[in-house]
Amino acid sequence: MARKYIKDYRLVETIGEGGRIRTDYEYIGDAYGYVREDESVAASRRRALYLCGAGWLLFIGALLPDSAAMETIWISLPFLFAALSLGILTEALITAPKPGKPMEHRQADRLENRFGSSAAFVIGLAGIALPGEIVNFLLGRALGWEDGVFCLCAAGLAAIGVLLFRRRNEFETQKVG
């Protein structure tokens, strides 16, 4: 838990079986909710999760063939780091409460602050692979069908990043009550 959210929680001590003291935490901060209507947010969340799932399939699909791109460090490292951003997006969507239920401050911040920037990183990091393949071609590396699959998957992942970036405003949050 980050220090930023420390005032949103309090420690609660209870006596468990055997007389042991058990320390838990309880959320006492402000409740947050979505700005848009519940049905609209639910549909947006479902579509964004489908896009994240498709992104993971494209990411894995790019790794399966033995391509020259994945053997080239200036292509493979940015592409692999795109998985971190895609993971942050997926985690933010999965852990966010369903519409109509209150959320904690840190969950609201994840949706507000991390969603758009993570989607932008997916676009940039997956998109770097395409010019990198052109550089590989200009350097005379042997490129095969595997590199074509990699380029299609990388372009698809970047396109999914664009679609997710365009959806960033659909998950705006506000204090409730």
mmCIF file with all atom_site columns, N, CA and C in Angstrom, residues 13-14 16 30 34 42 62:
data_model
loop_
_atom_site.group_PDB
_atom_site.id
_atom_site.type_symbol
_atom_site.label_atom_id
_atom_site.label_alt_id
_atom_site.label_comp_id
_atom_site.label_asym_id
_atom_site.label_entity_id
_atom_site.label_seq_id
_atom_site.pdbx_PDB_ins_code
_atom_site.Cartn_x
_atom_site.Cartn_y
_atom_site.Cartn_z
_atom_site.occupancy
_atom_site.B_iso_or_equiv
_atom_site.pdbx_formal_charge
_atom_site.auth_seq_id
_atom_site.auth_comp_id
_atom_site.auth_asym_id
_atom_site.auth_atom_id
_atom_site.pdbx_PDB_model_num
ATOM 1  N N  . GLU A 1 13 ? -7.678  -4.478  15.451  1.00 0.00 ? 13 GLU A N  1
ATOM 2  C CA . GLU A 1 13 ? -7.150  -5.651  16.145  1.00 0.00 ? 13 GLU A CA 1
ATOM 3  C C  . GLU A 1 13 ? -8.304  -6.458  16.716  1.00 0.00 ? 13 GLU A C  1
ATOM 4  N N  . THR A 1 14 ? -8.275  -7.761  16.498  1.00 0.00 ? 14 THR A N  1
ATOM 5  C CA . THR A 1 14 ? -9.281  -8.667  17.036  1.00 0.00 ? 14 THR A CA 1
ATOM 6  C C  . THR A 1 14 ? -8.556  -9.831  17.707  1.00 0.00 ? 14 THR A C  1
ATOM 7  N N  . GLY A 1 16 ? -8.394  -13.655 18.115  1.00 0.00 ? 16 GLY A N  1
ATOM 8  C CA . GLY A 1 16 ? -8.811  -14.857 17.418  1.00 0.00 ? 16 GLY A CA 1
ATOM 9  C C  . GLY A 1 16 ? -8.788  -16.057 18.336  1.00 0.00 ? 16 GLY A C  1
ATOM 10 N N  . ASP A 1 30 ? -12.793 7.939   1.476   1.00 0.00 ? 30 ASP A N  1
ATOM 11 C CA . ASP A 1 30 ? -13.959 8.304   0.682   1.00 0.00 ? 30 ASP A CA 1
ATOM 12 C C  . ASP A 1 30 ? -14.308 7.190   -0.295  1.00 0.00 ? 30 ASP A C  1
ATOM 13 N N  . TYR A 1 34 ? -18.216 5.529   -10.557 1.00 0.00 ? 34 TYR A N  1
ATOM 14 C CA . TYR A 1 34 ? -18.038 5.942   -11.949 1.00 0.00 ? 34 TYR A CA 1
ATOM 15 C C  . TYR A 1 34 ? -18.896 7.165   -12.252 1.00 0.00 ? 34 TYR A C  1
ATOM 16 N N  . ALA A 1 42 ? -20.469 -0.828  -17.533 1.00 0.00 ? 42 ALA A N  1
ATOM 17 C CA . ALA A 1 42 ? -20.381 -2.288  -17.604 1.00 0.00 ? 42 ALA A CA 1
ATOM 18 C C  . ALA A 1 42 ? -20.067 -2.734  -19.026 1.00 0.00 ? 42 ALA A C  1
ATOM 19 N N  . ALA A 1 62 ? 2.842   -13.449 -31.310 1.00 0.00 ? 62 ALA A N  1
ATOM 20 C CA . ALA A 1 62 ? 4.089   -12.889 -31.845 1.00 0.00 ? 62 ALA A CA 1
ATOM 21 C C  . ALA A 1 62 ? 5.301   -13.628 -31.302 1.00 0.00 ? 62 ALA A C  1
#
